[in-house]
Amino acid sequence: MLTENKNLLQTVAQSLTAGERDARAAIREVIARAGEIILGKDAQIRMAIACILARGHLLIEDVPGVGKTTLSHVIASLLGLKYQRIQFTSDLLPADIVGVSIFDRESSTFQFHPGPIFSQVILADEINRASPKAQSALLEAMEEHQVTADGNTMSLPEPFFVIATQNPSHQIGTFPLPESQLDRFLMRISLGYPDQSAERALLKGEDRREMVARVQPAMSVAQLVALQKEATEIHVSDALIDYVQALVLHTRDSSHFEMGLSPRAGLALLRAAQAWAMLAGRKLVLPEDVQAVAPAVVGHRLRAISHKGGAAKSIDPAQDLLQSVPIP
């Protein structure tokens, strides 16, 4: 485990300004209020918030009915961001996402009508039920925060996030996301079924739809942008970078994985660890932060090599990686 001495911690630790304190209090309120609606999923809520603070896109994969869409809507509302939901279906076209040019008789020109992609938070609901052609409409938007239509490039609002939900790939009517699309998502999380106490509270409590309809922003866009900037300034030691590099290199050299992690994945792991450390109230990234976010960051990027008889490796690829690489 990394040894961080007291002098380094004192050097890195800085007194927070009033604005930083207010922003941190606001993000804690976002997490607390989201937990009042999405019961028993505090860890997943914190992971989703960390993903947004790291300026990444989030993929939520799980069976229908566990609250994927509700979580997305609640987070967007609490952060005070403009929100659009796109229901992905098999007949969805790229123009339904990006927009379309319509001929205007009066001006004798084509006028571009922006699609729902021109929003700060996009919920791509059941993204793997759309065809690969429709899925690809998000690639440029997610990577470059812009879209190109009719030869013109248009910037998207800032901040810009995509929160996509998808059903398990074995369910009927799904199109698996290609690796290039999966790599655009900083994190992939699953909600899972609630525990018994949370489900009982859910059954006896108020309708979640009514609760979501009443959600008011808990922070401003300016505060969110300030927190995103603060996350990038969380100190990362050389030894911590050595650990991240060791993890990435192991995936490329190991015979357990079909393909190693890309440089983009290494950057994603580091950014996510910085955001996780900030949520913990620290100014320094620890190996525990990397290990906490690693399953969500690398789990959808790694694929275990099949063994004899076609049986896939049973251990989770992310856990295999963390167990195989010691902390310097």
C-alpha angles and dihedrals in degrees: 000000000000115000112220113186125218094248091059092048091050091049093050097041112090132181112259120239120233090257092052091049091051092049092049091049089050094052090050088053090050091055093045095048093045088053090057090063103031098050123210095002103102094135093053092046091052091048091052091049091048089053091055093045087054089054092244137135122248131222117196113195122185145111118293119276103031097108106270095137093040092054091050093050093046094051093048092049095047092049091052094237130148106257134203128178121209116193106213113216135165092262096048114127129205089245089060087063105034101031138251139254115237125193114248111209095199095056095027089226137107114257119205115229109200118232128221091278087083094084136095096244122030120193106203096195116205090352094180092061090072125080120262089254091061092042090055090061087077097053099085092038094053096045104036103018090235139091132214121217128166090354094304123114116215127188120233124228119275128267095035126183136169117209108187128186125200137180121233110286093239092066120102118270100021130134112205114238112247119241092254090057095044090051090060090066113084091202141015119200137173126213100202126191117315119252119255097266094047092048091049090052088048093052094048097039138081123295107275092220091060091048092051091050090059097048113126126195114273095194141019128251089246091057091049092051090049091052091049089054091047091052091059089054096056105122118256117192124216089246090056091051088051088056093050091048091049090054093049094045092049091059090053095048099037122098090214096078132060092217134011127238116276125231087257089059091051091052090047091052091051095046092048091050090052091052091047091051091050092052087053089055096249132130093207132066115232128195088251089064091055091048092048095056099032097089091053094043103042103023094088093040098055126069122189117231114250117246134209115327091016093282110150122229105274099213118087109260093227093050090046089054095049092047093048098051117062121214109254 
